[in-house]
Coordinates of C-alpha atoms and ligand atoms in Angstrom, one line a residue:
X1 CA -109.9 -25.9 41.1
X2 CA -107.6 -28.3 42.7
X3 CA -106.7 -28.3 46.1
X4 CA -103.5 -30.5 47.1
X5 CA -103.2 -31.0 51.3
X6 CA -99.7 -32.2 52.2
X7 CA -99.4 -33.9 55.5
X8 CA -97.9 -36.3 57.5
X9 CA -101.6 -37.6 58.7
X10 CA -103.5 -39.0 55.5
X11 CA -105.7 -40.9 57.1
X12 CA -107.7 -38.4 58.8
X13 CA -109.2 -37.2 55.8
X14 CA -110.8 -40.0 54.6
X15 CA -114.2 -39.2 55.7
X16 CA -114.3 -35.4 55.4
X17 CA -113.2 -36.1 51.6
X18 CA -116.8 -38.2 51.0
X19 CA -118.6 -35.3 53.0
X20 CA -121.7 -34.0 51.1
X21 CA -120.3 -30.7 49.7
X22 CA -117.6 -32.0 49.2
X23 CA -118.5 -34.8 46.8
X24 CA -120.9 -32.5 44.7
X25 CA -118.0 -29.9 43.6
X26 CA -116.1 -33.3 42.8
X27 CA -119.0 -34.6 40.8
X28 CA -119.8 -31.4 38.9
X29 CA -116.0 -31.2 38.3
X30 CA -115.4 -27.7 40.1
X31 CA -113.1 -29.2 42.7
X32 CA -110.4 -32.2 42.6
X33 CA -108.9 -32.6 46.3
X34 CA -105.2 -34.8 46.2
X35 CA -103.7 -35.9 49.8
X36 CA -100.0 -36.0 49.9
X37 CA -97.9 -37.9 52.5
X38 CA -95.2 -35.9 53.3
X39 CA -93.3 -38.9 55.0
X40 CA -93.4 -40.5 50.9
X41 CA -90.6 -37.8 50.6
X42 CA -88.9 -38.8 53.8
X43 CA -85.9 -41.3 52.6
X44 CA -84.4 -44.6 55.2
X45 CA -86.3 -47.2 56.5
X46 CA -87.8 -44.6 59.4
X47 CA -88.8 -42.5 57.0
X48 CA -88.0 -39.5 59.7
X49 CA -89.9 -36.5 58.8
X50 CA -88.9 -34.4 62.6
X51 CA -86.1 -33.6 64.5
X52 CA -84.9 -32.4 67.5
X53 CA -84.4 -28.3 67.9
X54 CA -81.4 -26.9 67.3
X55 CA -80.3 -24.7 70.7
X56 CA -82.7 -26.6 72.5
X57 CA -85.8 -26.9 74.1
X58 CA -88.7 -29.5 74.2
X59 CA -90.7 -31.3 71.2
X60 CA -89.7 -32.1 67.7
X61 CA -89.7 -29.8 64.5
X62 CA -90.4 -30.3 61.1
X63 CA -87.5 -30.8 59.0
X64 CA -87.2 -28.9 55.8
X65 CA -86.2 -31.4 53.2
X66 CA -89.4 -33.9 53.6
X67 CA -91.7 -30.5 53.3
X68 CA -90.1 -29.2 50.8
X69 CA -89.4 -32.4 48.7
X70 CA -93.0 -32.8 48.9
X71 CA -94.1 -29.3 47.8
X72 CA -91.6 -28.8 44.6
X73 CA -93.4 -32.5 43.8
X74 CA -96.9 -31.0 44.1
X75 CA -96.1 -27.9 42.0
X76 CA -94.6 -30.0 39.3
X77 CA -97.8 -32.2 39.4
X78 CA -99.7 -29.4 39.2
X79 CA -98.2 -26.9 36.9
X80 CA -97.8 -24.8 39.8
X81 CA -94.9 -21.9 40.6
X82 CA -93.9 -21.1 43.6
X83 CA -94.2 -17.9 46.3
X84 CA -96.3 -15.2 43.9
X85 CA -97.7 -17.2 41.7
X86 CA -101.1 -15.8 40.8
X87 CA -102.9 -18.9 39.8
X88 CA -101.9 -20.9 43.2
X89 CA -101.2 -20.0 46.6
X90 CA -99.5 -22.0 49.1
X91 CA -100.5 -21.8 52.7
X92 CA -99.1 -23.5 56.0
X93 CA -101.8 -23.8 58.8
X94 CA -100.4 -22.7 61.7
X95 CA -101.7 -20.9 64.8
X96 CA -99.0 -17.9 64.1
X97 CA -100.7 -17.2 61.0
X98 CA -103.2 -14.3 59.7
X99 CA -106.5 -14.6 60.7
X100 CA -109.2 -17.0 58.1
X101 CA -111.8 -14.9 57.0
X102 CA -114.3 -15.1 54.8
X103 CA -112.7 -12.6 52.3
X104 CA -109.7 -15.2 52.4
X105 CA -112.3 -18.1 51.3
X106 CA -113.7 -15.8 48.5
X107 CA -110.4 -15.1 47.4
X108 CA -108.6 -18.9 47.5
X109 CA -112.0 -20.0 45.7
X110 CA -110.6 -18.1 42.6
X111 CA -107.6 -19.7 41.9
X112 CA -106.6 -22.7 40.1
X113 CA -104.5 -24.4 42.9
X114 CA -104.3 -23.4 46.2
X115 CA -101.7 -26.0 48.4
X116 CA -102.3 -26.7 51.8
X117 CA -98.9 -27.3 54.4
X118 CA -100.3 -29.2 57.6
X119 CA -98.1 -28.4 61.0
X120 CA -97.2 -30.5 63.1
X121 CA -95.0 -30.9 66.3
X122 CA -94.2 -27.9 67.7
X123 CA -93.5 -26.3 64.5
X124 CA -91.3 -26.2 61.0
X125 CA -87.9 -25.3 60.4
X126 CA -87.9 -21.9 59.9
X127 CA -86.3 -22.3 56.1
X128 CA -89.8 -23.7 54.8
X129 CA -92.0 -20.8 55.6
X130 CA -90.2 -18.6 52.5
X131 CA -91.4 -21.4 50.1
X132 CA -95.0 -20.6 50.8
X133 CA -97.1 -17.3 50.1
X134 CA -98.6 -17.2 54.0
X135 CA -99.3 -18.5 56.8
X136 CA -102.9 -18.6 58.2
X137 CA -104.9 -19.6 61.3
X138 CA -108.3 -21.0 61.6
X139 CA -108.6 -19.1 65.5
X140 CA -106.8 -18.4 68.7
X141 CA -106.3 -21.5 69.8
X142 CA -103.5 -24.2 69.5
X143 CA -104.9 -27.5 67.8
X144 CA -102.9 -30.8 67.7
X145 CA -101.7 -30.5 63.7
X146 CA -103.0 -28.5 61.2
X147 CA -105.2 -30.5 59.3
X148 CA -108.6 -29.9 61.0
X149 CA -107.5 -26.3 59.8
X150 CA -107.1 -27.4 56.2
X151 CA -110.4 -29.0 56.3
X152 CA -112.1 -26.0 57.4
X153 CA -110.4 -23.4 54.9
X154 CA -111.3 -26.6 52.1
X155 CA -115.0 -27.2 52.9
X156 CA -115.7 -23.4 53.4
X157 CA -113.8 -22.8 49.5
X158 CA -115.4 -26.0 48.1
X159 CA -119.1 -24.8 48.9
X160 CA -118.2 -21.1 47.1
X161 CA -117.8 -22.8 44.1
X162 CA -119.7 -23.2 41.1
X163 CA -122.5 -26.1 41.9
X164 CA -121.5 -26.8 44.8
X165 CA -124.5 -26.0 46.9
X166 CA -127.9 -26.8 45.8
X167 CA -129.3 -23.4 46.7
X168 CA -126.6 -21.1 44.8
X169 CA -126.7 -17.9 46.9
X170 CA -124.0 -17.3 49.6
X171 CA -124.5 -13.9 49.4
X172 CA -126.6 -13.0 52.3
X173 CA -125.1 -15.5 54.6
X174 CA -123.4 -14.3 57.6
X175 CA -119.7 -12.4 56.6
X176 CA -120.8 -11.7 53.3
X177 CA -121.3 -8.2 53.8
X178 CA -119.6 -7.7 56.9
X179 CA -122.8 -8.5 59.3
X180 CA -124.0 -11.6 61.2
X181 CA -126.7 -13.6 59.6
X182 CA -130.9 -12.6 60.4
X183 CA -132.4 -15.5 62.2
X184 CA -134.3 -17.5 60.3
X185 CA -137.7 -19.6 61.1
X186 CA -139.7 -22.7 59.6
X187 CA -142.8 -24.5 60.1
X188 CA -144.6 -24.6 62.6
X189 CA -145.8 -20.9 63.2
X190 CA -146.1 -21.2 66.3
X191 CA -143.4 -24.1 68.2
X192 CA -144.6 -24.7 71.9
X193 CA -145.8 -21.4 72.3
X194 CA -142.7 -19.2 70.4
X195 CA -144.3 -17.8 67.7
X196 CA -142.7 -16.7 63.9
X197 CA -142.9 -12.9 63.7
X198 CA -145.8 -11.7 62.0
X199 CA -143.7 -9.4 59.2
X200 CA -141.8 -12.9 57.7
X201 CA -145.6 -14.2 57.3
X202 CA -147.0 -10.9 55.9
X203 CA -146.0 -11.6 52.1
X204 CA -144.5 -7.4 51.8
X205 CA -140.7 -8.3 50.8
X206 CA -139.7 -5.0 51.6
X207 CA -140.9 -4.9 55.1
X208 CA -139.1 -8.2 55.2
X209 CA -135.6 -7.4 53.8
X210 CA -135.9 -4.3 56.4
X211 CA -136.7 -6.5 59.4
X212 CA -133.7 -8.9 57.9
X213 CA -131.3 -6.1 57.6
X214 CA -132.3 -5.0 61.2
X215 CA -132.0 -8.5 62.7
X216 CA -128.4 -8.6 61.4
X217 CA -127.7 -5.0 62.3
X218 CA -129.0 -5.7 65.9
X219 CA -127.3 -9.4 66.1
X220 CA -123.7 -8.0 65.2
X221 CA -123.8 -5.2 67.1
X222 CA -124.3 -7.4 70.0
X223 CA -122.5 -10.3 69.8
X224 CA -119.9 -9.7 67.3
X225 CA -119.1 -5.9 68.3
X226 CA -115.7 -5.8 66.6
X227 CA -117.3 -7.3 63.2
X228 CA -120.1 -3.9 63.6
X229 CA -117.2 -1.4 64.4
X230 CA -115.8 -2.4 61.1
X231 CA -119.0 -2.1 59.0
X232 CA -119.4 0.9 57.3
X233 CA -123.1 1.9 57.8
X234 CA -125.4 2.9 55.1
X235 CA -128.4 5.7 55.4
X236 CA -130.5 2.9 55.6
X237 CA -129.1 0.8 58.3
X238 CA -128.5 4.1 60.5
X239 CA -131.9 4.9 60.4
X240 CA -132.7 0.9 61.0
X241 CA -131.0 0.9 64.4
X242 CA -132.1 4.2 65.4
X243 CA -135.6 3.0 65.1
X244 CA -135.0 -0.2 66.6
X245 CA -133.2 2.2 69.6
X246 CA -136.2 3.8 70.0
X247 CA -138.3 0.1 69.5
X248 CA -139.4 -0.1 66.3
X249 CA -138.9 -3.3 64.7
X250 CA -138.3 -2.3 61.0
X251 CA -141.5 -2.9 59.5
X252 CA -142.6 0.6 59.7
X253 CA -143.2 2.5 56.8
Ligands
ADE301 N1 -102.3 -25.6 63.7 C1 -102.4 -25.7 65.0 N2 -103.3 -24.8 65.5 C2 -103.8 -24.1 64.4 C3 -104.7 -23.1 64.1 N3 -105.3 -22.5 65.1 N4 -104.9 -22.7 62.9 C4 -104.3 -23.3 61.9 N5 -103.4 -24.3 62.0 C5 -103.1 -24.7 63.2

């Protein structure tokens, strides 16, 4: 897939682009990553790509003609429609967007194009926001611009791809079916007194995908509790809590 980030900020993506991940989707040919100056499009010898608001108020806004110069240019690049497309999706970061989720990763790792719009100032003209399919946030909190937010939604869709990881499986990693992640141990056995628990050294895979399952039951429900009122619970993982309730640790029989 191709991913195309335009943004008035190039430069800072020159070291997240040779990140490890990264690199290996580029060299296995799942992922080509282009960086577009938006201020290219910007004509005069200031190349102005903001202006003041109209009615008012303080800071500068994004004006339309830059973006949107810049966008149809991408699309035409890439073979790309616009708003609906179903190979390519366009997305401006901003912190008045939908949620990123996981699901969202899973689903822009599909597509053949996905275009990335980086905010800046205190916002866009209002008249680019119909040229794009949505608007997302990484979180709820305001960051400078929005390309540490295309970074993140690029490195977490880059490692979902094809190759891109050395160990293949994302599945049981935390999100992937709606719970936190088990905690996880290595050598030594026993660290300055904190020993491994005996069921991930006992060898009976069942007993250890129960304990797992538990872990992650036990984990969400306590730190993430809105992520565990969304999760549907199977037979199993009822009777997993329940016994862990009444303090079993899910190696029983
Ligand atoms: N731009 C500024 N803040 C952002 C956020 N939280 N998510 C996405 N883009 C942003």
């Amino acid at each position: 897939m191709k991913v195309s980030i335009l943004t008035m900020m190039p430069d800072l993506f020159g070291s997240f682009l040779n990140g490890p991940v990264l690199q290996r989707a580029v060299r296995k040919g799942a992922l080509s990553v282009e960086i577009i100056d938006i201020r290219e499009y910007a004509p005069g010898s200031f190349r102005h790509i903001d202006d003041s608001p109209f009615g008012g108020g303080a800071g500068m806004v994004m004006r339309c003609q830059p973006v949107l110069d810049a966008l149809r240019a991408c699309r035409k690049l890439n073979g790309s429609a616009g708003p609906g497309d179903p190979g390519s999706r366009t997305v401006i970061l901003s912190p008045a967007g939908t949620p990123y989720t996981q699901q969202k990763a899973r689903s822009y790792a599909k597509l053949d194009h996905l275009i990335l719009i980086c905010g800046h100032y205190e916002g866009m003209d209002a008249r680019i926001y119909p040229h794009a399919d949505e608007q997302v946030s990484i979180g709820d909190y305001v960051l400078t611009g929005g390309e540490l937010a295309a970074q993140v939604i690029t490195d977490s869709v880059a490692r979902l791809l094809p190759g891109s990881l050395r160990d293949a499986s994302t599945e049981e990693e935390s999100f992937e079916n709606g719970l936190l992640e088990y905690p996880q141990y290595t050598q030594p056995a026993v660290y300055e007194g904190a020993a491994v628990p005996e069921v991930l050294r006992s060898g009976d895979h069942e007993k250890i995908r129960r304990w797992r399952l538990q872990q992650s039951l036990l984990l969400t429900r306590r730190v993430r509790p809105d992520l565990f009122a969304r999760h549907v619970l199977t037979d199993e993982e009822r009777r997993l809590l329940e016994e862990a309730d009444a303090g079993g640790d899910g190696t029983g029989p």
